[in-house]
Tab-separated table of C-alpha atoms in Angstrom:
chain	number	residue	atom	x	y	z
A	1319	MET	CA	0.175	-0.167	0.100
A	1320	VAL	CA	1.365	3.539	-1.042
A	1321	ARG	CA	0.704	5.493	1.898
A	1322	GLY	CA	2.375	7.209	4.945
A	1323	SER	CA	2.646	5.402	8.296
A	1324	THR	CA	0.712	5.682	11.789
A	1325	ARG	CA	3.175	6.055	14.460
A	1326	ARG	CA	3.037	6.356	18.331
A	1327	ARG	CA	5.219	8.875	20.024
A	1328	PHE	CA	7.894	8.169	22.442
A	1329	LEU	CA	11.370	9.471	23.432
A	1330	VAL	CA	14.657	8.095	21.947
A	1331	THR	CA	18.177	9.561	21.550
A	1332	VAL	CA	19.873	8.753	18.064
A	1333	GLY	CA	23.616	9.337	18.012
A	1334	ALA	CA	26.789	7.820	17.396
A	1335	GLY	CA	27.048	6.123	20.582
A	1336	THR	CA	23.376	4.375	20.033
A	1337	VAL	CA	23.663	3.458	16.397
A	1338	PRO	CA	24.023	-0.040	15.534
A	1339	LEU	CA	26.635	-1.154	13.119
A	1340	ALA	CA	25.575	-2.064	9.626
A	1341	GLY	CA	25.007	-5.887	9.562
A	1342	CYS	CA	25.892	-8.432	6.862
A	1343	PHE	CA	22.716	-8.090	4.837
A	1344	THR	CA	24.057	-9.049	1.520
A	1345	GLN	CA	22.666	-7.281	-1.486
A	1346	GLN	CA	23.608	-6.916	-5.227
A	1347	ARG	CA	24.501	-3.859	-7.033
A	1348	ASP	CA	23.312	-3.310	-10.391
A	1349	ASP	CA	26.472	-4.968	-11.941
A	1350	GLY	CA	25.631	-8.184	-9.924
A	1351	GLN	CA	28.348	-7.631	-7.176
A	1352	ASP	CA	27.743	-8.400	-3.480
A	1353	VAL	CA	27.666	-5.329	-1.263
A	1354	SER	CA	27.653	-6.022	2.481
A	1355	GLY	CA	28.958	-4.999	5.598
A	1356	THR	CA	30.381	-1.418	5.960
A	1357	VAL	CA	32.492	0.719	3.178
A	1358	THR	CA	35.917	1.951	4.110
A	1359	PHE	CA	37.007	5.296	3.358
A	1360	ASP	CA	40.340	7.242	3.077
A	1361	GLY	CA	40.783	9.562	5.841
A	1362	THR	CA	42.414	9.838	9.314
A	1363	THR	CA	39.895	7.891	11.376
A	1364	ASP	CA	37.750	4.526	11.288
A	1365	PRO	CA	35.030	5.046	8.861
A	1366	ARG	CA	31.964	6.714	10.457
A	1367	GLU	CA	33.099	5.885	14.254
A	1368	THR	CA	33.190	9.134	16.134
A	1369	ASP	CA	33.760	9.876	19.808
A	1370	ARG	CA	31.693	12.819	19.705
A	1371	ASN	CA	28.190	12.713	21.363
A	1372	ALA	CA	25.323	13.512	19.362
A	1373	VAL	CA	22.945	16.242	20.478
A	1374	GLU	CA	19.782	15.102	21.816
A	1375	LYS	CA	17.620	14.306	19.228
A	1376	ARG	CA	13.728	15.213	19.174
A	1377	ALA	CA	11.046	12.738	20.500
A	1378	ILE	CA	10.505	10.640	17.489
A	1379	GLU	CA	7.538	8.249	16.679
A	1380	ALA	CA	7.527	4.375	16.163
A	1381	SER	CA	5.301	1.889	14.760
A	1382	ASP	CA	5.647	-1.821	13.653
A	1383	PRO	CA	7.511	-1.884	10.323
A	1384	PRO	CA	5.202	-2.464	7.412
A	1385	GLU	CA	4.982	-6.412	6.649
A	1386	ASN	CA	6.048	-5.892	3.120
A	1387	GLY	CA	8.522	-3.207	3.604
A	1388	ALA	CA	9.115	0.423	2.866
A	1389	VAL	CA	10.558	2.710	0.141
A	1390	VAL	CA	11.822	6.249	0.737
A	1391	PHE	CA	12.138	8.239	-2.419
A	1392	VAL	CA	15.038	10.804	-2.026
A	1393	TYR	CA	15.225	13.378	-4.986
A	1394	ASP	CA	18.467	15.653	-5.143
A	1395	ASP	CA	18.984	19.233	-5.160
A	1396	GLY	CA	15.556	20.914	-5.517
A	1397	PRO	CA	15.183	21.690	-9.478
A	1398	MET	CA	11.819	22.735	-10.536
A	1399	THR	CA	11.520	19.297	-12.109
A	1400	ASP	CA	10.961	17.949	-8.887
A	1401	TYR	CA	7.786	19.862	-8.739
A	1402	THR	CA	6.718	19.338	-12.440
A	1403	GLN	CA	7.662	15.878	-12.870
A	1404	ALA	CA	8.161	14.036	-9.542
A	1405	PHE	CA	5.222	15.504	-7.391
A	1406	PRO	CA	2.598	14.784	-9.861
A	1407	ALA	CA	3.485	11.270	-10.226
A	1408	HIS	CA	3.656	10.795	-6.271
A	1409	GLN	CA	0.319	12.782	-5.921
A	1410	SER	CA	-1.110	10.425	-8.073
A	1411	TYR	CA	-0.315	7.311	-5.658
A	1412	ASP	CA	-0.834	9.677	-2.423
A	1413	ALA	CA	3.065	8.853	-1.733
A	1414	PRO	CA	5.449	11.143	0.138
A	1415	ALA	CA	9.055	11.816	-0.801
A	1416	THR	CA	12.051	13.554	0.653
A	1417	VAL	CA	13.869	16.087	-1.194
A	1418	GLY	CA	17.403	17.214	-0.563
A	1419	ILE	CA	17.442	21.178	-0.878
A	1420	VAL	CA	20.447	22.993	-1.292
A	1421	SER	CA	19.611	26.207	0.712
A	1422	GLU	CA	21.415	28.924	-1.391
A	1423	TRP	CA	19.621	27.713	-4.620
A	1424	VAL	CA	15.994	28.036	-3.312
A	1425	GLY	CA	14.052	30.121	-5.555
A	1426	ARG	CA	16.784	31.021	-8.070
A	1427	LYS	CA	16.248	31.373	-11.617
A	1428	ASN	CA	18.181	30.273	-14.735
A	1429	PHE	CA	20.976	29.062	-12.362
A	1430	MET	CA	23.202	26.503	-13.961
A	1431	ASP	CA	20.738	26.526	-17.045
A	1432	ARG	CA	17.800	25.632	-14.959
A	1433	ASP	CA	15.305	26.972	-12.418
A	1434	TRP	CA	14.980	25.931	-9.001
A	1435	MET	CA	12.042	25.440	-6.541
A	1436	GLY	CA	11.041	28.550	-4.384
A	1437	VAL	CA	9.190	28.520	-0.934
A	1438	THR	CA	5.961	28.183	-2.551
A	1439	HIS	CA	6.816	25.046	-4.241
A	1440	LEU	CA	8.381	23.295	-1.185
A	1441	THR	CA	5.309	24.510	0.995
A	1442	ASP	CA	3.258	22.451	-1.561
A	1443	LEU	CA	5.110	19.621	-1.115
A	1444	VAL	CA	5.161	19.771	2.841
A	1445	ASP	CA	1.520	20.324	2.740
A	1446	ALA	CA	1.400	17.028	0.525
A	1447	GLY	CA	3.147	15.099	3.123
A	1448	TRP	CA	6.690	15.198	1.623
A	1449	GLU	CA	9.778	16.011	3.644
A	1450	ILE	CA	12.483	18.806	3.275
A	1451	ALA	CA	16.018	17.776	3.983
A	1452	SER	CA	19.374	19.583	3.916
A	1453	HIS	CA	21.670	19.114	0.744
A	1454	THR	CA	24.190	21.777	2.192
A	1455	ALA	CA	24.382	25.240	1.649
A	1456	GLU	CA	26.248	25.179	-1.724
A	1457	HIS	CA	26.185	21.671	-2.542
A	1458	THR	CA	29.390	21.299	-0.786
A	1459	THR	CA	31.162	18.087	-0.452
A	1460	VAL	CA	31.456	16.907	2.891
A	1461	GLY	CA	33.829	14.053	2.601
A	1462	THR	CA	37.706	13.797	2.543
A	1463	TYR	CA	39.853	12.912	-0.561
A	1464	GLU	CA	43.258	11.117	-0.287
A	1465	LEU	CA	46.123	12.807	-2.093
A	1466	VAL	CA	47.454	10.759	-4.883
A	1467	GLU	CA	50.461	12.656	-5.423
A	1468	ASP	CA	53.152	14.070	-2.659
A	1469	ALA	CA	52.651	17.907	-1.848
A	1470	ALA	CA	55.842	19.777	-1.216
A	1471	PRO	CA	55.966	22.986	0.408
A	1472	ASN	CA	56.222	25.085	-2.442
A	1473	ASP	CA	53.304	23.650	-4.338
A	1474	GLU	CA	50.030	25.556	-4.999
A	1475	ARG	CA	48.346	22.337	-6.524
A	1476	VAL	CA	47.486	19.238	-4.750
A	1477	TYR	CA	46.081	15.957	-6.597
A	1478	PRO	CA	43.640	14.260	-4.466
A	1479	THR	CA	41.271	11.210	-5.769
A	1480	GLY	CA	38.496	13.530	-6.166
A	1481	VAL	CA	38.635	17.513	-6.923
A	1482	ARG	CA	35.318	18.435	-5.584
A	1483	HIS	CA	36.940	21.045	-2.913
A	1484	GLY	CA	37.816	22.963	-6.082
A	1485	PHE	CA	34.175	23.225	-7.335
A	1486	TRP	CA	32.844	26.117	-5.218
A	1487	THR	CA	35.518	28.558	-4.669
A	1488	PRO	CA	37.423	30.478	-2.960
A	1489	LYS	CA	36.816	28.284	-0.048
A	1490	ASP	CA	39.127	27.522	2.938
A	1491	VAL	CA	40.258	23.834	3.042
A	1492	GLU	CA	42.433	21.594	5.263
A	1493	LEU	CA	45.423	19.263	3.974
A	1494	THR	CA	46.145	16.986	7.079
A	1495	ASP	CA	47.833	13.599	7.565
A	1496	GLY	CA	46.678	13.292	11.328
A	1497	ASP	CA	49.997	14.648	12.910
A	1498	LYS	CA	49.949	18.106	11.048
A	1499	THR	CA	47.429	20.096	9.379
A	1500	VAL	CA	47.710	23.164	7.094
A	1501	ARG	CA	44.908	25.478	6.161
A	1502	ALA	CA	44.548	26.867	2.698
A	1503	ASN	CA	42.600	28.533	0.356
A	1504	ALA	CA	41.072	26.849	-2.677
A	1505	VAL	CA	40.583	28.891	-5.570
A	1506	GLY	CA	39.701	26.194	-8.450
A	1507	ARG	CA	40.218	22.891	-10.191
A	1508	GLY	CA	41.681	21.653	-13.204
A	1509	THR	CA	43.607	18.724	-15.157
A	1510	ASP	CA	47.581	18.986	-16.384
A	1511	ASP	CA	50.172	16.320	-16.878
A	1512	THR	CA	50.073	15.022	-13.387
A	1513	GLY	CA	46.458	14.469	-13.014
A	1514	ARG	CA	43.333	16.132	-11.425
A	1515	TYR	CA	44.197	18.724	-9.098
A	1516	VAL	CA	42.685	21.434	-6.586
A	1517	GLU	CA	44.261	24.915	-7.218
A	1518	LEU	CA	45.418	26.684	-3.881
A	1519	ALA	CA	45.868	30.643	-3.555
A	1520	ASP	CA	49.198	30.074	-1.872
A	1521	PRO	CA	51.842	27.344	-1.504
A	1522	VAL	CA	51.091	24.665	0.539
A	1523	GLY	CA	53.714	25.297	3.116
A	1524	ASP	CA	54.476	21.787	4.252
A	1525	SER	CA	55.119	18.408	2.711
A	1526	PHE	CA	52.403	15.814	2.879
A	1527	ALA	CA	52.724	12.168	1.234
A	1528	ALA	CA	50.455	10.600	-1.192
A	1529	GLY	CA	48.306	7.934	0.441
A	1530	GLU	CA	48.911	9.295	3.987
A	1531	ALA	CA	47.063	12.629	3.849
A	1532	VAL	CA	43.498	14.016	2.749
A	1533	ILE	CA	42.080	17.244	1.677
A	1534	ARG	CA	38.828	18.125	3.618
A	1535	TYR	CA	37.030	21.328	4.559
A	1536	PRO	CA	37.752	22.659	7.998
A	1537	ALA	CA	35.474	22.617	10.988
A	1538	ASP	CA	34.151	26.295	10.309
A	1539	VAL	CA	33.270	25.295	6.802
A	1540	MET	CA	31.762	22.287	7.583
A	1541	LYS	CA	29.718	23.841	10.138
A	1542	ASP	CA	28.253	26.557	7.585
A	1543	ALA	CA	27.607	23.938	4.970
A	1544	LEU	CA	25.586	21.772	7.446
A	1545	LEU	CA	24.296	24.009	10.079
A	1546	GLY	CA	24.052	26.994	7.875
A	1547	SER	CA	22.041	25.147	5.504
A	1548	LYS	CA	19.398	23.935	8.243
A	1549	GLN	CA	19.288	27.345	9.580
A	1550	ARG	CA	18.504	28.958	6.487
A	1551	LEU	CA	15.733	26.284	5.526
A	1552	GLU	CA	13.998	26.422	8.947
A	1553	ALA	CA	14.265	30.231	8.674
A	1554	LEU	CA	11.919	29.816	5.349
A	1555	GLY	CA	9.457	28.130	7.682
A	1556	PHE	CA	10.517	24.477	7.127
A	1557	ASP	CA	11.411	21.490	9.481
A	1558	VAL	CA	14.705	20.158	8.606
A	1559	GLU	CA	15.815	16.912	10.231
A	1560	THR	CA	17.446	14.915	7.855
A	1561	PHE	CA	20.672	15.326	5.533
A	1562	LEU	CA	21.436	14.201	2.018
A	1563	ALA	CA	25.327	14.279	1.206
A	1564	PRO	CA	26.214	16.105	-2.190
A	1565	TYR	CA	27.758	13.610	-4.558
A	1566	ASP	CA	27.172	10.605	-2.154
A	1567	ASP	CA	30.330	11.809	-0.416
A	1568	PHE	CA	29.969	10.737	3.396
A	1569	ASP	CA	32.849	9.368	5.831
A	1570	ALA	CA	33.994	9.752	9.574
A	1571	TRP	CA	34.627	13.356	9.056
A	1572	SER	CA	31.259	14.291	7.765
A	1573	GLN	CA	29.546	12.366	10.560
A	1574	ARG	CA	31.437	14.227	13.146
A	1575	PHE	CA	29.350	17.231	12.171
A	1576	VAL	CA	26.275	15.744	10.917
A	1577	ASP	CA	25.731	13.862	14.413
A	1578	ASP	CA	25.273	17.226	15.805
A	1579	TYR	CA	22.623	18.537	13.571
A	1580	TYR	CA	20.520	15.733	12.016
A	1581	ILE	CA	19.033	12.459	12.981
A	1582	GLY	CA	20.112	10.631	9.917
A	1583	VAL	CA	21.686	10.817	6.402
A	1584	ALA	CA	19.893	9.840	3.234
A	1585	ASN	CA	23.019	8.320	1.743
A	1586	GLY	CA	25.486	7.244	4.422
A	1587	ASP	CA	26.479	4.246	2.500
A	1588	HIS	CA	25.661	4.849	-1.069
A	1589	GLY	CA	25.472	1.876	-3.464
A	1590	SER	CA	22.614	-0.681	-2.602
A	1591	ARG	CA	18.964	0.488	-2.586
A	1592	ILE	CA	18.063	-1.950	0.115
A	1593	ASN	CA	18.396	-1.681	3.954
A	1594	ASP	CA	18.375	-4.457	6.465
A	1595	PRO	CA	15.372	-3.758	8.687
A	1596	ASP	CA	16.922	-5.324	11.971
A	1597	GLU	CA	20.230	-3.508	11.468
A	1598	PHE	CA	19.269	-0.174	9.969
A	1599	SER	CA	21.452	2.610	10.857
A	1600	PRO	CA	20.266	6.180	10.281
A	1601	TYR	CA	23.850	7.568	9.566
A	1602	ARG	CA	24.567	4.456	7.171
A	1603	THR	CA	21.662	4.581	5.082
A	1604	ARG	CA	22.006	2.796	1.880
A	1605	ARG	CA	20.684	4.301	-1.239
A	1606	ALA	CA	21.197	4.088	-4.711
A	1607	TYR	CA	19.358	5.429	-7.938
A	1608	PHE	CA	16.323	4.004	-9.361
A	1609	ILE	CA	16.364	5.283	-12.867
A	1610	GLU	CA	19.898	6.904	-13.552
A	1611	PHE	CA	22.602	4.186	-13.863
A	1612	THR	CA	20.524	1.189	-13.687
A	1613	GLU	CA	17.909	-0.543	-15.303
A	1614	PRO	CA	14.236	-1.501	-14.509
A	1615	LYS	CA	14.775	-5.127	-14.006
A	1616	PHE	CA	17.242	-4.562	-11.127
A	1617	VAL	CA	14.715	-1.915	-9.516
A	1618	GLN	CA	11.915	-4.675	-9.736
A	1619	ARG	CA	14.512	-7.311	-8.582
A	1620	ASP	CA	15.244	-4.961	-5.401
A	1621	LEU	CA	11.400	-4.468	-4.828
A	1622	ASP	CA	10.808	-8.015	-4.860
A	1623	ALA	CA	13.535	-8.392	-2.261
A	1624	ILE	CA	11.985	-5.546	-0.115
A	1625	ALA	CA	8.540	-7.004	-0.250
A	1626	GLU	CA	9.727	-10.353	0.717
A	1627	ARG	CA	12.135	-9.342	3.780
A	1628	GLY	CA	9.928	-6.416	4.950
A	1629	ALA	CA	13.202	-4.217	4.128
A	1630	LEU	CA	13.696	-0.632	3.751
A	1631	GLY	CA	14.465	0.659	0.384
A	1632	VAL	CA	16.093	4.002	-0.102
A	1633	PHE	CA	15.563	5.126	-3.948
A	1634	GLY	CA	17.335	8.215	-5.315
A	1635	ALA	CA	16.915	10.122	-8.491
A	1636	HIS	CA	18.043	13.780	-10.248
A	1637	THR	CA	14.858	14.724	-11.997
A	1638	HIS	CA	16.582	17.324	-14.193
A	1639	LYS	CA	18.259	14.554	-15.808
A	1640	ASP	CA	16.521	13.642	-19.093
A	1641	SER	CA	16.095	9.830	-18.260
A	1642	VAL	CA	14.273	10.665	-14.828
A	1643	THR	CA	10.685	11.206	-16.498
A	1644	GLU	CA	7.339	11.495	-14.816
A	1645	ASP	CA	6.563	8.119	-16.439
A	1646	ARG	CA	9.329	6.481	-15.134
A	1647	ILE	CA	8.733	7.438	-11.686
A	1648	ARG	CA	5.008	6.691	-11.934
A	1649	THR	CA	5.864	3.206	-13.257
A	1650	THR	CA	8.048	2.785	-10.138
A	1651	LEU	CA	5.174	3.774	-7.869
A	1652	GLU	CA	3.025	1.414	-9.464
A	1653	TRP	CA	5.443	-1.520	-8.922
A	1654	ILE	CA	5.668	-0.466	-5.256
A	1655	GLU	CA	1.847	-0.462	-5.244
A	1656	GLN	CA	1.666	-3.900	-6.766
A	1657	ARG	CA	3.854	-5.154	-4.269
A	1658	ASP	CA	1.976	-3.591	-1.282
A	1659	ILE	CA	5.044	-1.803	-0.154
A	1660	GLU	CA	4.643	1.485	1.890
A	1661	VAL	CA	6.214	4.976	0.758
A	1662	VAL	CA	7.329	6.946	3.501
A	1663	THR	CA	9.880	9.895	4.189
A	1664	LEU	CA	13.345	9.415	5.431
A	1665	ARG	CA	12.197	10.988	8.955
A	1666	ASP	CA	9.232	8.475	8.843
A	1667	ALA	CA	11.652	5.582	8.320
A	1668	ILE	CA	13.882	6.588	11.061
A	1669	ASP	CA	10.949	6.780	13.159
A	1670	ILE	CA	9.811	3.037	12.211
A	1671	TYR	CA	13.215	1.350	11.877
A	1672	VAL	CA	15.053	3.059	14.763
A	1673	GLY	CA	12.447	3.839	16.912
A	1674	ASP	CA	11.000	0.324	16.598
A	1675	GLY	CA	14.139	-1.239	18.106
A	1676	ASP	CA	14.401	0.947	21.203
């Protein structure tokens, strides 16, 4: 049945100290490879393990998990196509969804060749049972990237595994190997004979070895991206309790900050659409796309598994992509209805699958 859940209220604290570890709930990726256990990340700490205590969370609601499982739809970024394509499809089935909103993009026109939902559009979604999640202030990566080339004191270019810290510039970054940390100003990105690089305004000023150091945003930049986005969206009148990580980048560094502001992450463990209902961790939510990078047969395979196991599916999409059409969304909702699977928001999924176990 495609509907929201009816729940009862009780108090529960969700934080780094209480979130269970991901279990061995083996799933297959769309390329046929198994995906199970936890994913390792480059960085200076154990992936998503933190000694920080999360802030006390709100009183959340709980109910028995749906017998045939549940699916959360999470749409990225907040383009107008969420409103013109996804929203009508979901209305046809009285099904909610979660939208990850970049707070600085709300209401912008012809920005990056498209228009973005404004307050009126977001209000319509919320009134229909949708959830607003934070997607940072500027679509800022919150993860870390390991250096693949040594960095010398005079270098103004660093070569990490990903150059997303050079996307939204100028912005301060850190280089760290766990023993020493240097703050620098990132001013761009590019590719040269060595590889892809992040451009710095000034020389690094110290030496960092490839494979031993990472680039990341410092704490104050992370706070603005995460807390600043939440506060800006809440100032517009929306209740924001969950987070969607840009670029599907989420690791131990990310969680140190996300723990303080949000009750869960839509894509903390990207790569599979299915979450074990008995081991669900809201900071390690498994999500994968249901139209992009996949085929209908794999989506139907996962829906069969969700219904059979009473599992939680988390399905992502970018509606501004040509392949993500209203018809494709509507067809997926039809498959869900045929299997008597519930559609809920991420907030509701946390209420159900975390709350039920406490």
